[in-house]
Each structure stands twice: as C-alpha cells, then as structure tokens.
Coordinates of C-alpha atoms and ligand atoms in Angstrom, one line a residue:
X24 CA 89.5 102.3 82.9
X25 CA 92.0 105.4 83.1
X26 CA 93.5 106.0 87.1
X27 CA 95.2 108.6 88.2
X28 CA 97.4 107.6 91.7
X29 CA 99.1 110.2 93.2
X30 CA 101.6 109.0 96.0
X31 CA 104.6 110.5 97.6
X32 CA 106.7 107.1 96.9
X33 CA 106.8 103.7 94.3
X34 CA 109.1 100.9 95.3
X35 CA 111.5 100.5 92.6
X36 CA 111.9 104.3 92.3
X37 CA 111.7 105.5 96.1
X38 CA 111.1 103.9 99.2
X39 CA 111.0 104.3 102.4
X40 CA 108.1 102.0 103.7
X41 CA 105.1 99.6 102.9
X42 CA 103.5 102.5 100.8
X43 CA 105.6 102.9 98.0
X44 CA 105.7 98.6 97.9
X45 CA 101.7 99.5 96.9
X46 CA 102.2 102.0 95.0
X47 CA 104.1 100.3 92.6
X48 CA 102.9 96.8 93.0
X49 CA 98.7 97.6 92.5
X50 CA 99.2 99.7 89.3
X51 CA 100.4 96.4 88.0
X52 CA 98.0 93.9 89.3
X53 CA 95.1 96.3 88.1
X54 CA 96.7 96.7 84.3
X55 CA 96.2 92.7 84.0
X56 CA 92.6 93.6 84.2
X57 CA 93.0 96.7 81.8
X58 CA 92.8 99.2 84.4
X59 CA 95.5 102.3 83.2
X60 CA 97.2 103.7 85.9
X61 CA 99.4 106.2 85.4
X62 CA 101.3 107.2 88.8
X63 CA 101.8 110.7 89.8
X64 CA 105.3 111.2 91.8
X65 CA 107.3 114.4 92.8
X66 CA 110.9 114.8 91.0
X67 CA 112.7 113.4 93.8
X68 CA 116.9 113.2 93.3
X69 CA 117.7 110.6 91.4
X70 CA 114.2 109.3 90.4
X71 CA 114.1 110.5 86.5
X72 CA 117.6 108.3 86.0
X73 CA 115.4 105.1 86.8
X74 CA 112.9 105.5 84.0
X75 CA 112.7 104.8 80.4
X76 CA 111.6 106.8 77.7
X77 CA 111.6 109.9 79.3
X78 CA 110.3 113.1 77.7
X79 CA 108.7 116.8 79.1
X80 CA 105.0 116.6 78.7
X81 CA 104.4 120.1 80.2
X82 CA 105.6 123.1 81.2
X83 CA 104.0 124.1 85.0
X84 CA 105.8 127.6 84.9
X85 CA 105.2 129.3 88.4
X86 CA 104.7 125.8 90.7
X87 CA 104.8 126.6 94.2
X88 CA 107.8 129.4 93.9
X89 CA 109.9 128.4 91.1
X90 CA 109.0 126.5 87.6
X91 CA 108.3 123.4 87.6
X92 CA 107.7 120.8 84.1
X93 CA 105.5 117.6 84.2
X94 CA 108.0 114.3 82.7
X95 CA 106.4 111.2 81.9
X96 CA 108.3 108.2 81.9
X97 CA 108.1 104.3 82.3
X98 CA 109.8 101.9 84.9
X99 CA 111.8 99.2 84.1
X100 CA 108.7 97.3 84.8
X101 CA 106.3 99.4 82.6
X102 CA 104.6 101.3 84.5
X103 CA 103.9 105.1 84.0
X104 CA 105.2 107.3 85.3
X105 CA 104.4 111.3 85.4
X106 CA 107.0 113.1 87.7
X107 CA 106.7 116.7 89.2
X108 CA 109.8 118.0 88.5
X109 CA 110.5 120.9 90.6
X110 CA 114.2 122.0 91.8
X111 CA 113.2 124.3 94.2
X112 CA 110.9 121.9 96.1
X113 CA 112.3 118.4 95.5
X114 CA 116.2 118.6 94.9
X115 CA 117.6 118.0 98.0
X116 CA 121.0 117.0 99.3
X117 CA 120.8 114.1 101.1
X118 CA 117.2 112.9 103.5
X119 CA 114.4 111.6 101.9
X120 CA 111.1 112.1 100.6
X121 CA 109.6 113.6 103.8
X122 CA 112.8 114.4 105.8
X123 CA 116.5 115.7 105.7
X124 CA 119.3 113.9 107.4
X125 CA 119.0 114.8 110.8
X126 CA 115.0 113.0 110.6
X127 CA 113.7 116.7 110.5
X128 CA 110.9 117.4 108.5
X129 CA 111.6 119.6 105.3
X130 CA 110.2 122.6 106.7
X131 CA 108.4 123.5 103.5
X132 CA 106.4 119.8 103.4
X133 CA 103.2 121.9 102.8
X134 CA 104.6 123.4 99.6
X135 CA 106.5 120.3 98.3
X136 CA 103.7 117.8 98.7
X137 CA 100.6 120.8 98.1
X138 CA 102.5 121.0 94.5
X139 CA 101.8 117.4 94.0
X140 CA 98.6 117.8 94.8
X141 CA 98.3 120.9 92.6
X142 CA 99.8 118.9 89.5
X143 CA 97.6 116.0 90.4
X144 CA 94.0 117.8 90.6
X145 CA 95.0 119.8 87.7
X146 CA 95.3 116.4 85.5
X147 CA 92.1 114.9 87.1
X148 CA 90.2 118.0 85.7
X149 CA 92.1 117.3 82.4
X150 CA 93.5 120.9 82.4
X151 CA 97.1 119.7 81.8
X152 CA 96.5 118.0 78.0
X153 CA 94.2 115.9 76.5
X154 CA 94.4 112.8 79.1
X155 CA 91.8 112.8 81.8
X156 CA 91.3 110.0 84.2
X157 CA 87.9 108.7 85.6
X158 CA 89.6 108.1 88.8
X159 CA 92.0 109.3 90.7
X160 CA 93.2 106.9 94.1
X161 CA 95.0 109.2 96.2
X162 CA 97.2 107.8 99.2
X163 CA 98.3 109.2 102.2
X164 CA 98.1 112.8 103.4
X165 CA 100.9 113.9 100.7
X166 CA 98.3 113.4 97.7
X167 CA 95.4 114.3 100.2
X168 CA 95.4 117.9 99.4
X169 CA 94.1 117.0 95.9
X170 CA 90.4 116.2 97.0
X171 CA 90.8 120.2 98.3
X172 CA 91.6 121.7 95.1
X173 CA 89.0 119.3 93.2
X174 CA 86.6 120.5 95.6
X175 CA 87.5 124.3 95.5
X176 CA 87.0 123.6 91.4
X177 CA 83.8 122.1 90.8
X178 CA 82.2 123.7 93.5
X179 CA 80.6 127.4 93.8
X180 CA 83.2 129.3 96.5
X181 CA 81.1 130.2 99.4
X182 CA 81.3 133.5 101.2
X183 CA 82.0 132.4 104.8
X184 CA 85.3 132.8 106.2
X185 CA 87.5 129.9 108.0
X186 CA 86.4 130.0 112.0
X187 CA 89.5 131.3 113.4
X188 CA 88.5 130.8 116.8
X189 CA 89.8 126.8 118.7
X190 CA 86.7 124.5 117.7
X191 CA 85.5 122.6 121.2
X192 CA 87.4 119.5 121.8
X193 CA 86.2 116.7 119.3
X194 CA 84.0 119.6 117.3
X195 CA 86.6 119.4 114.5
X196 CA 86.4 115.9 113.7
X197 CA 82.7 115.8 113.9
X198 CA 82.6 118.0 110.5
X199 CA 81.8 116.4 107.4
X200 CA 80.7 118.7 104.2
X201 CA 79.4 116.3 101.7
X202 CA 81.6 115.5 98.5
X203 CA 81.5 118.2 96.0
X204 CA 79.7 115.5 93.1
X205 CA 80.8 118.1 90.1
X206 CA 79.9 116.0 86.2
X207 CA 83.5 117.2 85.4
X208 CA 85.1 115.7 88.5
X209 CA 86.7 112.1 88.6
X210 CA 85.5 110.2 90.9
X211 CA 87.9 109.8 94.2
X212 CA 89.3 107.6 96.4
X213 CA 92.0 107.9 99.4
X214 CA 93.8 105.0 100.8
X215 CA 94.9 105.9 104.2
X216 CA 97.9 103.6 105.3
X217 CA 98.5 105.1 107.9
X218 CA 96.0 107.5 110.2
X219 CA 99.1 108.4 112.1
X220 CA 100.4 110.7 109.7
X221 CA 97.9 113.5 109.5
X222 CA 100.1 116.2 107.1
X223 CA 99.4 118.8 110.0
X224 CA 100.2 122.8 109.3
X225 CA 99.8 125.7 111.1
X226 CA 97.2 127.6 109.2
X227 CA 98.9 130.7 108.7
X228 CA 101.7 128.5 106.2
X229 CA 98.0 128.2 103.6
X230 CA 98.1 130.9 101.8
X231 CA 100.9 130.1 98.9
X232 CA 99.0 126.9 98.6
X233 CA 95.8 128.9 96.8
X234 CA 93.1 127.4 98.6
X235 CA 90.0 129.5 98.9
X236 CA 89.1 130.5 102.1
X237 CA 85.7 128.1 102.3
X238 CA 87.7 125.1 102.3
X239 CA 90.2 125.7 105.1
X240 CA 87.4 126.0 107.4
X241 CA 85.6 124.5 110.1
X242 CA 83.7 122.0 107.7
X243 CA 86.8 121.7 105.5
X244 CA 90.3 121.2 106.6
X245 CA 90.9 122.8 109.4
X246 CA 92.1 120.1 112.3
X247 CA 92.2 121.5 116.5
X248 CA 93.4 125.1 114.8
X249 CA 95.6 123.9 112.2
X250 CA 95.1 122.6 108.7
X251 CA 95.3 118.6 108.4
X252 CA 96.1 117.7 104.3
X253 CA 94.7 114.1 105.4
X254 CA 91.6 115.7 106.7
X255 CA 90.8 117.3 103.0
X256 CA 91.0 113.4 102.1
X257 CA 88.7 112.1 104.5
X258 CA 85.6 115.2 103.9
X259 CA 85.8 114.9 100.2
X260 CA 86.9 111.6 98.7
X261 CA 84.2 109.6 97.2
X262 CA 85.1 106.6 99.3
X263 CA 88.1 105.9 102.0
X264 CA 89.6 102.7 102.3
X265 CA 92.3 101.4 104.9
X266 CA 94.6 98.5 104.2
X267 CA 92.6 95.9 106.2
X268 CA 89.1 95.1 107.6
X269 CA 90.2 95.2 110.9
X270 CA 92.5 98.7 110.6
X271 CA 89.1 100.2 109.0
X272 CA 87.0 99.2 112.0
X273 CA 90.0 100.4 115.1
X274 CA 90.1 104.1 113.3
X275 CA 86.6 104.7 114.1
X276 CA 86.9 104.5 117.9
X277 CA 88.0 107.0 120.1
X278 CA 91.2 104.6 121.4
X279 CA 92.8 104.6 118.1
X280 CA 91.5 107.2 115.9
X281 CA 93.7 109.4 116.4
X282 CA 91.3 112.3 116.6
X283 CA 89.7 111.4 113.4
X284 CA 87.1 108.8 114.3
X285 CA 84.4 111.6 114.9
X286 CA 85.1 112.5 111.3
X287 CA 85.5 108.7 110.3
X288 CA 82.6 107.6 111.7
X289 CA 80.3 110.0 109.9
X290 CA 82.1 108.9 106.9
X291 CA 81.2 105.3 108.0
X292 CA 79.2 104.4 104.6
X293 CA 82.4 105.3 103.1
X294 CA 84.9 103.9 104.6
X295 CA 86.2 100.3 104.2
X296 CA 88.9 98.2 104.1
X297 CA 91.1 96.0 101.5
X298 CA 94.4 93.9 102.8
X299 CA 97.3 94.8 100.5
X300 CA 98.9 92.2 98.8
X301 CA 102.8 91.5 97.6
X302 CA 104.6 91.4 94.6
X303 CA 105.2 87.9 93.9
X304 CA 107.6 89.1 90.9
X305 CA 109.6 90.8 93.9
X306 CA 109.1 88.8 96.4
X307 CA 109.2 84.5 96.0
X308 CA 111.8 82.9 97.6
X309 CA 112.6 80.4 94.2
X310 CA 113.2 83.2 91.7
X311 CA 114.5 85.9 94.4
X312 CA 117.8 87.3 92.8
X313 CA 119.1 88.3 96.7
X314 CA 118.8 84.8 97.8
X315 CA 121.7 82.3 98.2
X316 CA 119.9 79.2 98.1
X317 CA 116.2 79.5 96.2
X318 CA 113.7 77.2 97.5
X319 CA 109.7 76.7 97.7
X320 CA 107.5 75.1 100.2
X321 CA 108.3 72.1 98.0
X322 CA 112.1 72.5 98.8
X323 CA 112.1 73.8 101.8
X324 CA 115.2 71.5 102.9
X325 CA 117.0 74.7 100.7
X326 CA 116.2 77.6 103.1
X327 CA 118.6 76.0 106.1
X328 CA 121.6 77.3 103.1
X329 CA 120.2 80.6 103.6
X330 CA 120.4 81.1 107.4
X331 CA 123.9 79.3 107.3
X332 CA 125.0 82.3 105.1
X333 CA 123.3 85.0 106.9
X334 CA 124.6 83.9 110.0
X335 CA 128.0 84.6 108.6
X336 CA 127.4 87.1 107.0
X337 CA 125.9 88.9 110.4
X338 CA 128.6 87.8 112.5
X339 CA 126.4 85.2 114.6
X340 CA 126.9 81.5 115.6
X341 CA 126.4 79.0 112.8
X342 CA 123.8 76.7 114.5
X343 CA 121.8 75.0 113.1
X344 CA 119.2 74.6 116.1
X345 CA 119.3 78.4 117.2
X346 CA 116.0 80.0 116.0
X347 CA 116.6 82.8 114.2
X348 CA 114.2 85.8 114.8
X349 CA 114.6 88.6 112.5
X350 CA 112.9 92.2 112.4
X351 CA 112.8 94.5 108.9
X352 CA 111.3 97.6 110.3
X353 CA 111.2 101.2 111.1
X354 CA 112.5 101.7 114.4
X355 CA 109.9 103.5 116.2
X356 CA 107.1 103.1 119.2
X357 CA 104.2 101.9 116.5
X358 CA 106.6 98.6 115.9
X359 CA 107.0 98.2 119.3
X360 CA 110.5 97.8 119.0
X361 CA 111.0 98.5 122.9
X362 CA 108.5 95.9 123.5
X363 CA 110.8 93.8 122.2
X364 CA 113.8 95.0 123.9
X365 CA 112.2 94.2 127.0
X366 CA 111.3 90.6 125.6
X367 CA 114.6 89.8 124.2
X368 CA 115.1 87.3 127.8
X369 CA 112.9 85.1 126.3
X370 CA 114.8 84.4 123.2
X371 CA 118.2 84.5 125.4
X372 CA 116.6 81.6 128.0
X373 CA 116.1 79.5 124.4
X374 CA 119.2 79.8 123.1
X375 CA 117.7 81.8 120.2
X376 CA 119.3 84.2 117.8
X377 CA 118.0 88.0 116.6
X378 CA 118.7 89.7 113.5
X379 CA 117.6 93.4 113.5
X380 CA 117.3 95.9 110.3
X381 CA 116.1 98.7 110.5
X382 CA 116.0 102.9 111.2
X383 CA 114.8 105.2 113.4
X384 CA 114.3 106.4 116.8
X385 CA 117.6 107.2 118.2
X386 CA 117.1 105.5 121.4
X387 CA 115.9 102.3 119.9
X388 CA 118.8 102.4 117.8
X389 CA 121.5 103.0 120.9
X390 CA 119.4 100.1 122.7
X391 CA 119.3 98.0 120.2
X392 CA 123.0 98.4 119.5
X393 CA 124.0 98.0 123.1
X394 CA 122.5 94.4 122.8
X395 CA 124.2 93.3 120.1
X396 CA 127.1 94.7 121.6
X397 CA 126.7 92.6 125.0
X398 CA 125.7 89.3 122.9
X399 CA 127.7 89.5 119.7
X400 CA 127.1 86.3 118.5
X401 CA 123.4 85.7 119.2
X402 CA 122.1 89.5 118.2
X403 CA 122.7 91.6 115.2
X404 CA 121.9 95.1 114.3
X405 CA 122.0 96.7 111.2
X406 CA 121.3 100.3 111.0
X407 CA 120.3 101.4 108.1
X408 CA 118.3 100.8 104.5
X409 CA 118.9 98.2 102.9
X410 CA 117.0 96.6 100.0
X411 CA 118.9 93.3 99.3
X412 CA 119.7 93.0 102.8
X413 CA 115.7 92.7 103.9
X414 CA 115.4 89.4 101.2
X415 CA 118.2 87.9 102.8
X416 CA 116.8 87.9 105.9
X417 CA 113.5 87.1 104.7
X418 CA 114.9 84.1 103.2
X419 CA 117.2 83.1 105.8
X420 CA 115.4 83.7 109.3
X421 CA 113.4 81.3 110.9
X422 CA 110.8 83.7 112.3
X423 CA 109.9 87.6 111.9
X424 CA 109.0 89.3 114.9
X425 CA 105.7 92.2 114.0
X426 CA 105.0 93.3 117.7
X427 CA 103.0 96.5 116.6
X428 CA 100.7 98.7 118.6
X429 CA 99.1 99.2 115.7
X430 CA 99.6 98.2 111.8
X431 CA 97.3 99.2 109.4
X432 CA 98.3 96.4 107.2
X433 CA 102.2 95.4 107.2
X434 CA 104.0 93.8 104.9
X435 CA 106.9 92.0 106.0
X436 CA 104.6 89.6 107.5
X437 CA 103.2 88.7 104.5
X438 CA 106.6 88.2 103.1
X439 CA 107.4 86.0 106.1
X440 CA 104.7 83.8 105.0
X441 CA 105.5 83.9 101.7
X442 CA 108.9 83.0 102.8
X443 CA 108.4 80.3 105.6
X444 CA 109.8 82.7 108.0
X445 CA 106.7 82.5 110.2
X446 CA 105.4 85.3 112.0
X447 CA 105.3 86.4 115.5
X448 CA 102.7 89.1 115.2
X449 CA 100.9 91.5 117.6
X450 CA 96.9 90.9 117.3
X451 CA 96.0 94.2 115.7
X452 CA 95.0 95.7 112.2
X453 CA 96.1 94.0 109.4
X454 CA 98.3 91.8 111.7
X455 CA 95.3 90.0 113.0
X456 CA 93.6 89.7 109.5
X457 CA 96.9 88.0 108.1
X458 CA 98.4 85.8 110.7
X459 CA 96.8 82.5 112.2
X460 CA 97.7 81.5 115.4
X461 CA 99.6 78.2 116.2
X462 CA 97.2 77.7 118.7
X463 CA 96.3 73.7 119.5
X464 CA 93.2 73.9 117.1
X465 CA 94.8 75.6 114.5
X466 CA 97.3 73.1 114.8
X467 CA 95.7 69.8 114.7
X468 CA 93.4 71.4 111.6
X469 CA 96.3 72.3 109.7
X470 CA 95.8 76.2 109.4
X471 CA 98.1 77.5 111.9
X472 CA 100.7 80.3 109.9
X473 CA 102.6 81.7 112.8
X474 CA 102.0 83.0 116.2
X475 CA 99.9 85.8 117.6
X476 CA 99.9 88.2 120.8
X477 CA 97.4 89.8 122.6
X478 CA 97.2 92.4 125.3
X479 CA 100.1 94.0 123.3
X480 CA 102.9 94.1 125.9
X481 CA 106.3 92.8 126.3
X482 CA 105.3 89.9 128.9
X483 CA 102.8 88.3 125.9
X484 CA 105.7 89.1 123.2
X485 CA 107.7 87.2 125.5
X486 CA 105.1 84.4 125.8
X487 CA 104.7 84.3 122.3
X488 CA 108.8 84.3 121.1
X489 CA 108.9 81.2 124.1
X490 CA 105.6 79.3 121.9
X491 CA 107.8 79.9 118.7
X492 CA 111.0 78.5 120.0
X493 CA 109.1 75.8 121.8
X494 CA 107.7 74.5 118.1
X495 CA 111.0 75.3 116.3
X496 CA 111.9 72.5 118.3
X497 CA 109.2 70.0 116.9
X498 CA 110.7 69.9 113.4
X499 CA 108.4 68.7 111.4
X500 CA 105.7 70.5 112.9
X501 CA 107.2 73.5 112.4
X502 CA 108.0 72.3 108.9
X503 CA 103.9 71.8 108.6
X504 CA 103.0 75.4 109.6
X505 CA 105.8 76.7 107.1
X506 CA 104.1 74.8 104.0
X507 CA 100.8 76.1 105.4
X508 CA 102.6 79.3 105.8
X509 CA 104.3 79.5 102.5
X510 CA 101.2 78.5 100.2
X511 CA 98.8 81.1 101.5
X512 CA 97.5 82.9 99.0
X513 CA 99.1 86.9 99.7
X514 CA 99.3 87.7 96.5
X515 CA 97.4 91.0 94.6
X516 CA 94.5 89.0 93.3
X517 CA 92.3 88.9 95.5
X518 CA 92.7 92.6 96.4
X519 CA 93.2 93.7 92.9
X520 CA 89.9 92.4 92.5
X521 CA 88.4 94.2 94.9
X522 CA 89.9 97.7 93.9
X523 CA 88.6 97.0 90.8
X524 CA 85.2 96.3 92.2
X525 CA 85.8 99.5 94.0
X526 CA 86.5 102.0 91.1
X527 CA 83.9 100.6 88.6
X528 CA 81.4 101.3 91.7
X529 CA 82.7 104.7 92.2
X530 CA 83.1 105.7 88.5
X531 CA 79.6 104.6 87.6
X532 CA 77.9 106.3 90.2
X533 CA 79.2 109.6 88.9
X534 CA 76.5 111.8 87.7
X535 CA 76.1 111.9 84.1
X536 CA 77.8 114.6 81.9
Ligands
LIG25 P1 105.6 100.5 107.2 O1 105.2 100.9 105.8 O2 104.6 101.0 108.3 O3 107.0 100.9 107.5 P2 105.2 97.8 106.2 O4 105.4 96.5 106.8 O5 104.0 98.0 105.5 O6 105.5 98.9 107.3 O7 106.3 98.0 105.1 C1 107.7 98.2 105.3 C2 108.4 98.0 104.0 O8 109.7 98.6 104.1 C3 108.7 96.5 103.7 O9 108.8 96.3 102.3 C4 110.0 96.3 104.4 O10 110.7 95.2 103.9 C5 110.7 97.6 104.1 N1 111.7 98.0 105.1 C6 111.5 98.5 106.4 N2 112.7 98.8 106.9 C7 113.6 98.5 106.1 C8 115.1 98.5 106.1 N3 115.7 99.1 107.1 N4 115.7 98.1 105.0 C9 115.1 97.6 103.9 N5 113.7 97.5 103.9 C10 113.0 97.9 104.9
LIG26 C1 101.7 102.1 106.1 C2 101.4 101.2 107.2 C3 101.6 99.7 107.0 C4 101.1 99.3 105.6 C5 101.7 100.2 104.5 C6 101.2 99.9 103.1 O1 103.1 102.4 106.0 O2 102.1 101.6 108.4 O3 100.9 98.9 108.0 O4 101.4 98.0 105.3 O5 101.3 101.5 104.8 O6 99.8 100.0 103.0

C-alpha cells in the first residue's frame, strides 16, 4: 500500500506540538505492516540538514512566486521524506513553521502552506514522476487545501460563481458537495487534530492560489465570508477522522464545534475517530537517553533518582515527600493553564511542588513567572522549547497536570502513563478516553491510572490536585496505580491497526479504473 501524508511538521525534523509526534511516529508503525508512506513536508530552515541521502527529485519552477524543487530524503529513522523546497516561502529568520518571533502569523500562510498543498495534490495525481500513491492522509488545515485542488482536477469546473454575498448564520457550515470520486484520484483522508485551527483567509488573498472559482464557493470553501483551508478538508475527503472517539463525537455539537458541526454532522457517516498512540522507541522510561536513572514499572524504586535530580536541576527543595506536579504544554486558554493558576492553593496547602514548561500566551507566561518568583523553591518555570527537557520531567515528576477545555487527543498524558507520572486530567476528548479515574471502584479493581475532573473549572482542578496529593501519600497505593499506569498498552498498535483498516476500506472502495 503506497501513502502519501502531507503535514506541516514531523517530530524529529520539526516540532512544535502533538502533530508532528504523529506525523513521524504513524508512518513507522504502518511500514511494519507494509504500508509505504512517504511524508510530504515544506523546506523549512534547517530541515534538509537532518536527512540522509538527499537528492533533487524535481524541478517545481514557478511555485507560489519564486521556484521551488521537490528533495527526497530519509530520516535518521528511515522514513521518507519529500521536502518542498521553496526560499521565497519557507526560509525564514527565526519563528516557526506557522509564526515569526513576535507569535505573528507569516502573513503569507495561505501561499506557504497552499504550495504544500499544490506539491501534494500534484504527486497524488501522479503528475510529478512515475510514483503515485493510492492514498493520501492529509492533517490539519496546512495540507487541507489538497482535497481542493484534487477536487478542482477530477471534476468538470462548473459555471457558477462563488456567492459573494454573507451566507445566513450557520448556512455555511450546513454545505456539503459530495466528494469528487474521479478513477484517477487517490482515495482521501484528513485527520483533524485540532478543529481550532481552521486556516482562515480573507477571500480576496485566493487568487495566486489557482483555485477555480466553483470551489471557493458556497458549497466549497468558503467559511462566514472567508475561505477556511480546513473546510476544503472536511467537504471533500473521503473520510475524516479525529484523534479520539470522544473528540469525534464533541465536534458535532454546536458547544464545541467550532462552527463546523453543521458541516460535520452531515459528514457524520464519515467522520470517526482513532486515539493516537506514542513512540515507544522515543518515549520508554528504561531505554530513554534523557533520563538520569532508567527504570520500568518493574524498577520503579529507580524513578525517585530522577526527581532528586530534576529538583536540582530546577532549583526546588530536594524532598522526597513533596509531590511533584509537572506541566509540558503550550501555554494557552485550551490547556487551561489559568485554571491552574487559580488552583495552584491546593498544591501550596499540601506542601506539593510544580514544575512548568512550556510557551505561549504572554500573560500566562508573566503569571506563571510571578509564581515561581513568590515560591522559588516549590514552583518552577521554564519558558521555552525544550526537547530533552520534557523527558526529564516526564521521568522525574510524580504527576502531570492536563486541565484542558478541550484536547482532541493529547499526548503527554499518555507519556505520563507510560512514565508513572500519573495524570491529572480534565474529562474531555481524548483526555477522557485515556485516563481512568482513581475513583474508589477503580481502585479496589485495580484499573485506576490517574485522576480525572469534571465540570472543567479551577475549584474541581483543585479537588482533583488535593485527591492526587492525598494518594501520593498512601505509598504503595500510589505505587499500585503507577504499575497499572505504566503497563497500559499506549503504544501505535492498536491504532496502527485501525488506520490500516481505515485505508484498505477507503482504497478499495474506489471506483475501478
Ligand atoms: P498539542 O499538540 O495540542 O500541543 P499534545 O499533548 O498532543 O498537545 O502534544 C504536545 C507535544 O509537544 C508533546 O510531545 C509535548 O511533550 C511537546 N511539548 C509541548 N510543549 C513543549 C515544550 N515547551 N518543550 C518541549 N516539548 C513540548
Ligand atoms: C493536536 C491536539 C492534540 C493532539 C495532537 C496530535 O495538536 O491539540 O490534542 O494530541 O494534535 O494528534
């Protein structure tokens, strides 16, 4: 089976969240059960230095304003690679993949990640060599795009014009124009991670992005009188998944669709969802090259090393009996990082310790920096990205704290679990499909992994940090819930397996050439 995934980042070559940790991870799982993927990724800075074997496959003169070449490559892990190189969209000093310095969008977003999308349908309809894959698994709004210029390919242009006029409220997302089903056409699948990022445009930015007119309209991509990338996604994939059941079945009601549930909802026989799984290469706390002191659930007496030396190392008491809570996490209102601020008493009245890492909202940042400033030695903050830094306190922190308003899946909670650092999770999306509650039942049967919250607001965060401490302090029943915790199966298997499932069903039920 030949994939195409097109994504805007792949952990180990660029990262900024639980995306690119997919991206590169699934790719892998899948090629044990001889599915080819080969991962379509724009040029970023830096990016072509990380791969082996590199070599030009393609010219792509005239890409999006300047020219552009296709490079294939392989990680250091063996996957392939194709990169998008493109000076003139992707070489950038300084920011990232979506944003400069000053967290700014790159105000030419549409061009940069419509070029992507460009390459990308171009190689699914085989036009760019010989290779041609029977699926391509686009994620996120970046690769989005592609469904648009698949469906402006294999389907006859119609005459009507884009409505120009504001669709009534909730008109837009009530829209669905069937999948263009073309025999020369791969067959399609988005993964949305995360419905909050839409790739919105005003519509007068479309026209470099040569789109015909019938598929920026009403029944195409046009989103409350803009264009939404993620929208092209949604009308024209083959199938739609999220990153949990429970993620797939919020996005479909008005509370948390996010003014795509109309849309979703008509797409319902399309739409499901798949919990991600980790890299047990990258992430197992007895091979873990970041880690101090490797241990198992078998030697779990070796973790306590690790706290000791992150305590140090962050500048807090050495204490033994102070839980250690630790976030890894964007710093924005979705992680419900001020929920937390406004919790943080409850670890205080327990004597308990927090370890923060993270970036983002500037406020949340001052806050969080101002707490650590008051409490030195029971609070840490590190602003910033950093890689080694996130295992360390995986492997050295007692508990993570996941107090989300939503999460479509999350990951560090599965690496908690993985690592005995058990969860205090809000009850939402892929939060509630991964964590079981230390609640008395779950308890005396054994199955309890870490602790759960629900209305999501400060006072049950609060509630729920005070049940964690107040089991930190039965030893060897929190030592119980870690084993449980620690030999949960969170690996890829079981979702490999059901992408697989997923693109044999939507590859056979192509029509025939
Ligand atoms: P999201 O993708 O919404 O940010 P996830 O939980 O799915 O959330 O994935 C976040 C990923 O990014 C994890 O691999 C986590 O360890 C990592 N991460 C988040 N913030 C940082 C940081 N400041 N430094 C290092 N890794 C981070
Ligand atoms: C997104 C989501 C996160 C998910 C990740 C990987 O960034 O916010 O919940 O784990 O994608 O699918």
């Amino acid at each position: 089976m030949n994939v195409l995934s097109i994504t805007p980042e792949c952990y180990p070559l660029v990262k900024t969240g639980g995306l690119a940790d997919v991206a590169g991870a699934l790719p892998l799982a899948l090629g044990a059960m001889g599915v080819q993927t080969r991962v379509l990724l724009p040029g970023y800075p830096g990016v072509r230095e990380q791969l082996l074997d590199t070599h030009r496959a393609t010219a792509l003169p005239g890409l999006f304003g300047g020219d552009g070449a296709l490079v294939e490559g392989t990680t250091a892990g063996g996957l392939p690679v194709l990169l998008v190189e493109a000076p003139h969209l992707y070489d950038r000093d300084g920011g990232g993949p979506y944003q400069a310095d000053d967290g700014r969008d790159w105000p030419d977003n549409h061009l940069r990640f419509g070029a992507l999308s460009w390459v990308g349908a171009q190689l699914a309809l085989g036009r760019l060599g010989k290779w041609q894959p029977e699926l391509v698994h686009l994620h996120d709004w970046p690769a989005a795009l592609t469904a648009a210029y698949l469906q402006a390919a294999t389907r006859p242009p119609r005459t009507q014009q884009p409505r120009t006029q504001q669709p009534p409220r909730g008109a837009a997302s009530t829209a669905a124009s069937p999948p263009n089903r073309g025999a020369s056409r791969p067959a399609t699948l988005l993964t949305v991670h995360n419905l909050a990022f839409q790739g919105v445009f005003p519509t007068d930015l479309a026209a470099p992005l040569k789109l015909p007119a019938a598929v920026l309209g009403y029944d195409g991509m046009e989103y409350w009188g803009k264009l939404s990338f993620l929208k092209a996604g949604v009308q024209w994939c083959d199938h739609i998944n999220t990153v949990s059941p429970t993620y797939a079945r919020e996005i479909v009601t008005p509370e948390q669709g996010m003014g795509f549930d109309g849309l979703l909802r008509l797409r319902g026989d399309a739409l499901t969802g798949i919990v991600n799984g980790i890299d047990d290469t990258v992430w197992n706390p007895a091979t873990d090259l970041h880690v101090a002191s490797p241990y198992s659930a078998r030697r779990l007496e070796a973790k306590a090393a690790n706290k000791a030396a992150l305590q140090v190392e962050l500048g807090l008491h050495v204490r033994v009996d102070a839980p250690l809570f630790c976030v890894v996490s964007r710093l924005t209102t979705q992680k419900g990082i001020d929920l937390l601020l406004d919790a943080i008493p409850a670890l205080y009245a327990r004597g308990a310790q927090l370890a923060v890492l993270g970036s983002g909202d500037r406020d949340l940042q001052d806050a969080l920096r101002r707490e650590a400033e008051r409490h030195p030695r029971q609070v840490s903050v590190t602003i910033g990205f950093d890689e080694p830094l996130s295992h360390r306190m995986q492997a050295g922190a007692d508990a993570i704290v996941v107090p989300s308003r939503f999460e479509p899946c999350g990951l560090t909670q599965l690496y908690g679990l993985r690592y005995g650092t058990l969860p205090v999770v809000a009850r939402v999306g892929g939060l509630a499909d991964t964590v079981i509650d230390a609640n008395e039942a779950a308890l005396r049967d054994g199955v309890a992994t870490g602790f759960q919250f629900s209305p999501i607001d400060a006072t049950q965060l609060a509630v729920a940090l005070d049940r964690a401490c107040l089991l930190f302090a039965d030893r060897l029943a929190w030592q119980r819930v870690q084993r449980r915790a620690m030999t949960r199966d969170v690996g890829w298997g079981t979702a490999a397996l059901a992408y697989f499932d997923l693109y044999r069903r939507l590859i056979d039920s192509r029509p025939p050439t």
